[in-house]
PDB file of C-alpha atoms in Angstrom:
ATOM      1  CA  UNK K 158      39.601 -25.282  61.438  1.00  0.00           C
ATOM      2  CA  UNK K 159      39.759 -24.107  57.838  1.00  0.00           C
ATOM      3  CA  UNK K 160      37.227 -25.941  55.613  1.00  0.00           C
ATOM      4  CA  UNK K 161      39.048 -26.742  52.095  1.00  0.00           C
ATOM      5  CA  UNK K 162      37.821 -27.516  48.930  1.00  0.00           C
ATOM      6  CA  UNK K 163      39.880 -29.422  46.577  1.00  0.00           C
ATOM      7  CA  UNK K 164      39.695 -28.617  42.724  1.00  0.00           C
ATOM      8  CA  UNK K 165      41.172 -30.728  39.875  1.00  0.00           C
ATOM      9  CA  UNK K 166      42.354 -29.362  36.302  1.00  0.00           C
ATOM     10  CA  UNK K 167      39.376 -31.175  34.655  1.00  0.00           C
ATOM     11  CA  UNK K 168      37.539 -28.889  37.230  1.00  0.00           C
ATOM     12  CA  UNK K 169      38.682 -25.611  35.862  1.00  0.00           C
ATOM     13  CA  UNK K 170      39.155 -26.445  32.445  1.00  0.00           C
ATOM     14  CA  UNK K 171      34.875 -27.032  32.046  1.00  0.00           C
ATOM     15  CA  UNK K 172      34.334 -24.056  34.230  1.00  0.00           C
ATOM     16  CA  UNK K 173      36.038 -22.074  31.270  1.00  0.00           C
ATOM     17  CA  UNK K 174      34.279 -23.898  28.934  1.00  0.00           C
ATOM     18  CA  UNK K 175      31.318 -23.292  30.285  1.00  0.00           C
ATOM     19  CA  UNK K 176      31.926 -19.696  30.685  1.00  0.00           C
ATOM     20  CA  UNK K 177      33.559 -19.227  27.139  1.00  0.00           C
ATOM     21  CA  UNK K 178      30.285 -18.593  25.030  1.00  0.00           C
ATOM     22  CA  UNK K 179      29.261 -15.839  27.357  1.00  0.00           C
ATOM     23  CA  UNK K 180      32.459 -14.196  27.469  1.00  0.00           C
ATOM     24  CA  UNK K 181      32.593 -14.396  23.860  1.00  0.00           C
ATOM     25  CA  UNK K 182      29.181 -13.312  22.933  1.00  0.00           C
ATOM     26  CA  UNK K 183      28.993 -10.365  25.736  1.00  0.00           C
ATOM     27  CA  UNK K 184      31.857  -9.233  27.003  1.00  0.00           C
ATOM     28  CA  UNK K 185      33.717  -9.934  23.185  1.00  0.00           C
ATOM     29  CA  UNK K 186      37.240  -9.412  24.674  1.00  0.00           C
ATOM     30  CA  UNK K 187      40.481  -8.498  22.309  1.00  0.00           C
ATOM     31  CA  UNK K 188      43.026  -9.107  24.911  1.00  0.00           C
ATOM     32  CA  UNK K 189      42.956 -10.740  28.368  1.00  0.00           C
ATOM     33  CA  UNK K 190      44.987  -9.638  31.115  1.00  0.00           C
ATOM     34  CA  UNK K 191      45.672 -12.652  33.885  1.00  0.00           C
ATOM     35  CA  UNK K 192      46.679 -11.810  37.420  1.00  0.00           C
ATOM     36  CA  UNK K 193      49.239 -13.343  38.712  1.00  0.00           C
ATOM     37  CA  UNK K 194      49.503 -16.239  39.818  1.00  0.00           C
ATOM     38  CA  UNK K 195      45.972 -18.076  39.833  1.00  0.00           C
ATOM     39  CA  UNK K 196      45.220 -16.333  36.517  1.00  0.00           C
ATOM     40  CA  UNK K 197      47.331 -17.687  34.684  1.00  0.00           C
ATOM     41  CA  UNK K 198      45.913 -20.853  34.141  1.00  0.00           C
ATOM     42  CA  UNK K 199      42.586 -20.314  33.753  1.00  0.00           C
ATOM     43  CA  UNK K 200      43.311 -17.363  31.460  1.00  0.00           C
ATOM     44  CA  UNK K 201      45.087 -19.935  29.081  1.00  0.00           C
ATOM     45  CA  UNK K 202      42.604 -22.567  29.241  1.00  0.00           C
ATOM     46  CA  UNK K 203      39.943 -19.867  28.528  1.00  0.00           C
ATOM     47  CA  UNK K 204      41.892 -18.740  25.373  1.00  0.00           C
ATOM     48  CA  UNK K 205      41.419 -22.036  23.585  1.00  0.00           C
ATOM     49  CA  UNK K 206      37.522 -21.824  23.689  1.00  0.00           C
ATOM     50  CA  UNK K 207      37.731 -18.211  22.960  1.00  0.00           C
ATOM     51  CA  UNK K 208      38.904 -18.928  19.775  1.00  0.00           C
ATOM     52  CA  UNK K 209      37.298 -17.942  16.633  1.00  0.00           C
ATOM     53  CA  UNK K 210      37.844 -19.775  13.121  1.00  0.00           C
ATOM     54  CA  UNK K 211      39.917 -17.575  10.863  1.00  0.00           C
ATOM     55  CA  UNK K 212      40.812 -15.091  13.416  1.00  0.00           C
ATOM     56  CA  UNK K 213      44.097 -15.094  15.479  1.00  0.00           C
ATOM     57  CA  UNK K 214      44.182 -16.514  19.289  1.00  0.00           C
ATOM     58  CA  UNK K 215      43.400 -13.718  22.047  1.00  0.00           C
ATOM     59  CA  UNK K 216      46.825 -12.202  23.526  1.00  0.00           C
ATOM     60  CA  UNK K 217      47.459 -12.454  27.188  1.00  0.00           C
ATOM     61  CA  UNK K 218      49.419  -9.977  29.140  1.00  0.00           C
ATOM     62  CA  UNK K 219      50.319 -10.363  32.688  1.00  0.00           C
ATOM     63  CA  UNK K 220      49.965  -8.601  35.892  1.00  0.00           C
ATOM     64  CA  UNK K 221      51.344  -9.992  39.672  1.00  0.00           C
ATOM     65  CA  UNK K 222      49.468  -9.055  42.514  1.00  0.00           C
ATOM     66  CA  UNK K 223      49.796 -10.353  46.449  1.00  0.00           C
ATOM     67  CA  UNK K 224      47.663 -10.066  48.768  1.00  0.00           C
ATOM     68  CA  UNK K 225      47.433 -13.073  50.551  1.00  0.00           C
ATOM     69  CA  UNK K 226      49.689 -14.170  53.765  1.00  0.00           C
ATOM     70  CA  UNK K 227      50.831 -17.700  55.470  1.00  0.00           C
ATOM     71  CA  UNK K 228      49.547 -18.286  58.827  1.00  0.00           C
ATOM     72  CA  UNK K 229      50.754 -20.683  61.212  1.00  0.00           C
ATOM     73  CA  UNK K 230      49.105 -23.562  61.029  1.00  0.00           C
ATOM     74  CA  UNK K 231      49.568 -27.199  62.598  1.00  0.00           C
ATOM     75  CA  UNK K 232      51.601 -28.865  59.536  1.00  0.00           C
ATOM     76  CA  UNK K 233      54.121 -27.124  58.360  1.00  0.00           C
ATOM     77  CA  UNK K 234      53.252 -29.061  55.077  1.00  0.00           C
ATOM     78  CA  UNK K 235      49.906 -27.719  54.872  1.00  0.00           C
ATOM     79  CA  UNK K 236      49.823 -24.075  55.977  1.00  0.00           C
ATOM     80  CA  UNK K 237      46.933 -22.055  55.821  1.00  0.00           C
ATOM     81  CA  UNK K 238      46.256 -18.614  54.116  1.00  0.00           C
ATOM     82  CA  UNK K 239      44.114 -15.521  54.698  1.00  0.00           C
ATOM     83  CA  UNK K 240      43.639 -12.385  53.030  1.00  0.00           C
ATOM     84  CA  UNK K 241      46.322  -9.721  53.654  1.00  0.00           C
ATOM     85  CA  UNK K 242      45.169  -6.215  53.781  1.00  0.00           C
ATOM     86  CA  UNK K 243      47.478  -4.130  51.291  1.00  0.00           C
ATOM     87  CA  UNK K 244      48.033  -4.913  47.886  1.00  0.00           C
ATOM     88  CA  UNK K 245      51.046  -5.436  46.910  1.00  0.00           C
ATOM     89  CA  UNK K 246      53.008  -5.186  42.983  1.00  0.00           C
ATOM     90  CA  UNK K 247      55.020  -8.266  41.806  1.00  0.00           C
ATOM     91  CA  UNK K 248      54.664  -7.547  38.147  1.00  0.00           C
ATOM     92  CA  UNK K 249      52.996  -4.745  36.054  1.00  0.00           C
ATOM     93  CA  UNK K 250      52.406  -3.852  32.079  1.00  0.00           C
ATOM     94  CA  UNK K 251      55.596  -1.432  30.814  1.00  0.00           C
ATOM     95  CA  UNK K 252      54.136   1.790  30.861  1.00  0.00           C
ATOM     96  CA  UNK K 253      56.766   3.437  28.535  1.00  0.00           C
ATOM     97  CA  UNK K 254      55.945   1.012  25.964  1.00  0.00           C
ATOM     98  CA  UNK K 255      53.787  -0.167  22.962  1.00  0.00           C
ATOM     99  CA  UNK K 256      51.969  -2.528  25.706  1.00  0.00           C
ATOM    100  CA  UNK K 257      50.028   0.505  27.601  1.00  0.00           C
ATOM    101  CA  UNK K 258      48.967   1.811  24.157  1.00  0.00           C
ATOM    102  CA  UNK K 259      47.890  -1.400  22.732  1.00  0.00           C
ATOM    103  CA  UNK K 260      45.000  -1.869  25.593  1.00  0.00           C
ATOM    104  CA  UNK K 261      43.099   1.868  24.251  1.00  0.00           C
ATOM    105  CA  UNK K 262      40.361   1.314  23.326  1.00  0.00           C
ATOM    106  CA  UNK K 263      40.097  -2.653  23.449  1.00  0.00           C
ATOM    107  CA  UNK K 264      37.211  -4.779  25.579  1.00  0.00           C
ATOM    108  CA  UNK K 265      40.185  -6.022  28.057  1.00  0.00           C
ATOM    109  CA  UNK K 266      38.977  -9.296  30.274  1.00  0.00           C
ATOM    110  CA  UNK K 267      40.788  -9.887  33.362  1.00  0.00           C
ATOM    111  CA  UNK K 268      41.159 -13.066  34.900  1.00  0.00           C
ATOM    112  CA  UNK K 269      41.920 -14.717  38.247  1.00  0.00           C
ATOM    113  CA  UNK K 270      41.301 -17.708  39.455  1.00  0.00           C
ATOM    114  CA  UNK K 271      38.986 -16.374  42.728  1.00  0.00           C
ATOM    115  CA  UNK K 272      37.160 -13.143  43.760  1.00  0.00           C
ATOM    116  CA  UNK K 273      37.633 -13.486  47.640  1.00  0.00           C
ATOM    117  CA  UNK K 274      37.328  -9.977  49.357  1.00  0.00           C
ATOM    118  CA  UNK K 275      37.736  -8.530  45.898  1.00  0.00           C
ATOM    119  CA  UNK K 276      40.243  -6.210  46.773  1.00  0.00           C
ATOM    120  CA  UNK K 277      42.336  -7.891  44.253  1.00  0.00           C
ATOM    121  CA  UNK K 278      39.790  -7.836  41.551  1.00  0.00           C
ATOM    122  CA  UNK K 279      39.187  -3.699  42.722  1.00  0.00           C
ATOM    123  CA  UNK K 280      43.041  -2.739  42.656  1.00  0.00           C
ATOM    124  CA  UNK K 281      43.821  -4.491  39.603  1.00  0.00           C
ATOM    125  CA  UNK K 282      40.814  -2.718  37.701  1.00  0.00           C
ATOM    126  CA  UNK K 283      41.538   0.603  39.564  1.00  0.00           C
ATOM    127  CA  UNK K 284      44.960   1.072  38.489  1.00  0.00           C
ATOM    128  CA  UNK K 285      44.368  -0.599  34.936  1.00  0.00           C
ATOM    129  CA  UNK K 286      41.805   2.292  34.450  1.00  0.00           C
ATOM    130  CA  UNK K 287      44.297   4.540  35.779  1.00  0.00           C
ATOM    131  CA  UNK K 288      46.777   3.912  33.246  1.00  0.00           C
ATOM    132  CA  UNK K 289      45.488   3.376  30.415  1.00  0.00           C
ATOM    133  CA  UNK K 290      43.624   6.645  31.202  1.00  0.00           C
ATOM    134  CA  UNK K 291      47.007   8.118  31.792  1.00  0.00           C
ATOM    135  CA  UNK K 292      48.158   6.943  27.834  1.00  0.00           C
ATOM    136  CA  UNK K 293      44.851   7.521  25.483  1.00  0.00           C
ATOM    137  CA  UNK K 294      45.606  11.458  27.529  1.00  0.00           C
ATOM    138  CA  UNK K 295      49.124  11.374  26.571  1.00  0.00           C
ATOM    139  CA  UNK K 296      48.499   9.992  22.965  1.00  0.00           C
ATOM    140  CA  UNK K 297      46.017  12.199  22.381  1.00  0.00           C
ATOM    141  CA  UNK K 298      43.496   9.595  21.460  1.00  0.00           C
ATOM    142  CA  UNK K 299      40.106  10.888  22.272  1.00  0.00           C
ATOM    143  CA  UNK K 300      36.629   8.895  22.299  1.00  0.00           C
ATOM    144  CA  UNK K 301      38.496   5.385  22.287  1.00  0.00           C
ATOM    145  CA  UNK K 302      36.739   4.051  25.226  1.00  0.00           C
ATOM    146  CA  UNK K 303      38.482   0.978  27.008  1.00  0.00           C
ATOM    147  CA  UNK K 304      36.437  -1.621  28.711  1.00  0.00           C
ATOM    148  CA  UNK K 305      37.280  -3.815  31.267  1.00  0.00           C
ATOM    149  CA  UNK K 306      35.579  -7.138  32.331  1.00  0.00           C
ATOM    150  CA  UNK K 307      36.130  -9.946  34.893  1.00  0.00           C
ATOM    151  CA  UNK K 308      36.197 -13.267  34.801  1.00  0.00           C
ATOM    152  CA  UNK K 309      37.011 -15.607  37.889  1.00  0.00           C
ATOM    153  CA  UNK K 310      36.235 -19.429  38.479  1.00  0.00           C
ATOM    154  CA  UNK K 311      34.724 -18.794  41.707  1.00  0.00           C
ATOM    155  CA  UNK K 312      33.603 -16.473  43.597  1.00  0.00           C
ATOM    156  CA  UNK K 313      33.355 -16.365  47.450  1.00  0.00           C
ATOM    157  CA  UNK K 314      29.174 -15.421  48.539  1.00  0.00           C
ATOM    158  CA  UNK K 315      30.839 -13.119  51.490  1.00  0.00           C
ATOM    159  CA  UNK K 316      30.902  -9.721  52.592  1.00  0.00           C
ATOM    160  CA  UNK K 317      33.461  -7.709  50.295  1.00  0.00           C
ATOM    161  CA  UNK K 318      36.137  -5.124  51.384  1.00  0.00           C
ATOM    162  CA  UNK K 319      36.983  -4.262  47.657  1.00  0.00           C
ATOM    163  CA  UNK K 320      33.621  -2.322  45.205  1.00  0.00           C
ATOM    164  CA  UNK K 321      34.062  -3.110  41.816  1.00  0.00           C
ATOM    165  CA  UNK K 322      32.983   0.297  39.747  1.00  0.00           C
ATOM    166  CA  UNK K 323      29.343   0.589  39.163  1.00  0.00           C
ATOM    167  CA  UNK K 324      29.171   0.808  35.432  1.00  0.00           C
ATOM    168  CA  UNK K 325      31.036  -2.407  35.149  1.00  0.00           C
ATOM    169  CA  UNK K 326      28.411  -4.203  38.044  1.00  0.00           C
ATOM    170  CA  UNK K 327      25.683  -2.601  36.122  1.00  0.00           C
ATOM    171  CA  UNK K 328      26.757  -3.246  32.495  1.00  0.00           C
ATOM    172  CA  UNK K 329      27.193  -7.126  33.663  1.00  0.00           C
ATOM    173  CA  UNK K 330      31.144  -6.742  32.531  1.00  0.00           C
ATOM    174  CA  UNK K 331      31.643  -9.253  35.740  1.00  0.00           C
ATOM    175  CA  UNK K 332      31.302 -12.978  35.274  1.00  0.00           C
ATOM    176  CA  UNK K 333      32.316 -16.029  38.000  1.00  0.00           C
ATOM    177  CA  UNK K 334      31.851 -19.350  37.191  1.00  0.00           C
ATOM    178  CA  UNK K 335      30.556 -20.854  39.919  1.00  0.00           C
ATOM    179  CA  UNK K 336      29.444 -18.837  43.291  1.00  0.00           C
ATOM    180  CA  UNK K 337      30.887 -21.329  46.713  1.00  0.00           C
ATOM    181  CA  UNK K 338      30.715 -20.705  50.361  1.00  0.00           C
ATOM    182  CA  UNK K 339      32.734 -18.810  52.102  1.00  0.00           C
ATOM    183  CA  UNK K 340      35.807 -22.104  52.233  1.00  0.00           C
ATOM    184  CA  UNK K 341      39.881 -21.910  51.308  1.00  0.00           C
ATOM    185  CA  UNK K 342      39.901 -23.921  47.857  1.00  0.00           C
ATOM    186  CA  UNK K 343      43.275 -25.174  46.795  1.00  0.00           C
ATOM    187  CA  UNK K 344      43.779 -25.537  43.521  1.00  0.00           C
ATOM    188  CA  UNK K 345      45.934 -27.897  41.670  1.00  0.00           C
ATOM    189  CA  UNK K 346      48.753 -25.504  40.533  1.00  0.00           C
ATOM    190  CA  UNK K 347      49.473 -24.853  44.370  1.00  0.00           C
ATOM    191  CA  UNK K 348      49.548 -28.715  44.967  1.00  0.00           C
ATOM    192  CA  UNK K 349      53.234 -30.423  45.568  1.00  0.00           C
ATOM    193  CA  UNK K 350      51.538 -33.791  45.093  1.00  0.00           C
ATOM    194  CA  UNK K 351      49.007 -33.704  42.032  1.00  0.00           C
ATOM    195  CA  UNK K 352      48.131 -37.311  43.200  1.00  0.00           C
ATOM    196  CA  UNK K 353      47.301 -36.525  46.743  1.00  0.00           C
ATOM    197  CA  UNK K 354      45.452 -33.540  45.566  1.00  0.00           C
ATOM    198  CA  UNK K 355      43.253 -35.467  43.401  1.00  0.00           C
ATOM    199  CA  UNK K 356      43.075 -37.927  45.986  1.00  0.00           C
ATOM    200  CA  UNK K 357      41.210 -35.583  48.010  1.00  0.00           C
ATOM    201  CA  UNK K 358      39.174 -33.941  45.449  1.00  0.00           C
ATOM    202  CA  UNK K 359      37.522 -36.793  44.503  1.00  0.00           C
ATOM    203  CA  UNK K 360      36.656 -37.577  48.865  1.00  0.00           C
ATOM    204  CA  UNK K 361      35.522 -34.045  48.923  1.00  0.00           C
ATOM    205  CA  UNK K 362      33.821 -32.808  45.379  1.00  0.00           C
ATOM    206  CA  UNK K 363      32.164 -29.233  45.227  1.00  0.00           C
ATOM    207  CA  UNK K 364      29.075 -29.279  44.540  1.00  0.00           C
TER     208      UNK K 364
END
């Protein structure tokens, strides 16, 4: 049976706070880029600590990515999920506009709520790279170097399929908040019933 780890709001929103002065002080990102859909509430809660006086709140663009399936399991109210094997596209930045130009040259901080096999985390910075590769060529914007960085809540101590690149590993542009066994945590934007969720949180805290 699947060990699970229940996590609360208050949970997530001090492992951002936590998190924020590093982010701020070494990775010093000018946009964040949240995958879809664990990322986007982290990314938001993140954005609040990130802010500086006098200077204007961090934009956050969107990306969806799915990689995950259902299995059966014994409830049908409480199915179980493992990681797929091909990543799959459910939303991506508009190419043909402004919004690919805007991320030259920018330190660009993804976020998602859990680095499991990491071939999330490896697509998403993979075709990012790709792209905005693909525009600073086409706009003929030479020696505007774009850096990504990574930011997840928590990240799985396992054996990875996915490699992050080895400048950003090397350059410490990757950053979890708190490093758990190898368990399925639910978090509380998946839950149906905040109250039961909580319920169980509190019987079964992470350490």
């Amino acid at each position: 049976m699947v060990e699970k780890v229940y996590i609360t709001y208050n949970e997530v929103h001090k492992l951002c706070q936590s998190s924020a002065d590093h982010i701020l002080n070494d990775f010093q990102p000018n946009l964040m880029i949240a995958i879809g859909g664990g990322g986007y509430v982290p990314a938001r809660i993140l954005r609040s600590f990130l802010k500086r006086s006098s200077a204007p709140n961090i934009p956050i663009q969107a990306i969806g990515l799915s990689l995950y399936e259902n299995l059966n399991s014994s409830s049908a109210e409480d199915p179980v999920e493992q990681p797929g094997t091909k990543v799959t596209r459910t939303q991506w930045l508009d190419l043909s506009s402004l919004e690919m130009a805007n991320l030259i040259g920018k330190n660009i901080l993804i976020v998602d709520e859990v680095d499991d096999t990491r071939t999330t985390l490896e697509y998403a910075v993979r075709e990012l790279e790709k792209d905005v590769e693909a525009a600073r060529q086409k706009l003929g914007r030479e020696g505007e170097r774009t850096r990504f960085c990574i930011f997840v809540l928590h990240n799985k101590d396992k054996q990875k399929k996915g490699r992050l690149p080895d400048d950003m590993m090397d350059e410490g542009r990757y950053l979890a908040a708190r490093t758990v066994g190898d368990v399925w945590i639910c978090y509380p934007w998946e839950a149906t019933d905040i109250d039961e969720h909580d319920r169980l949180a509190r019987l079964q805290p992470m350490e």
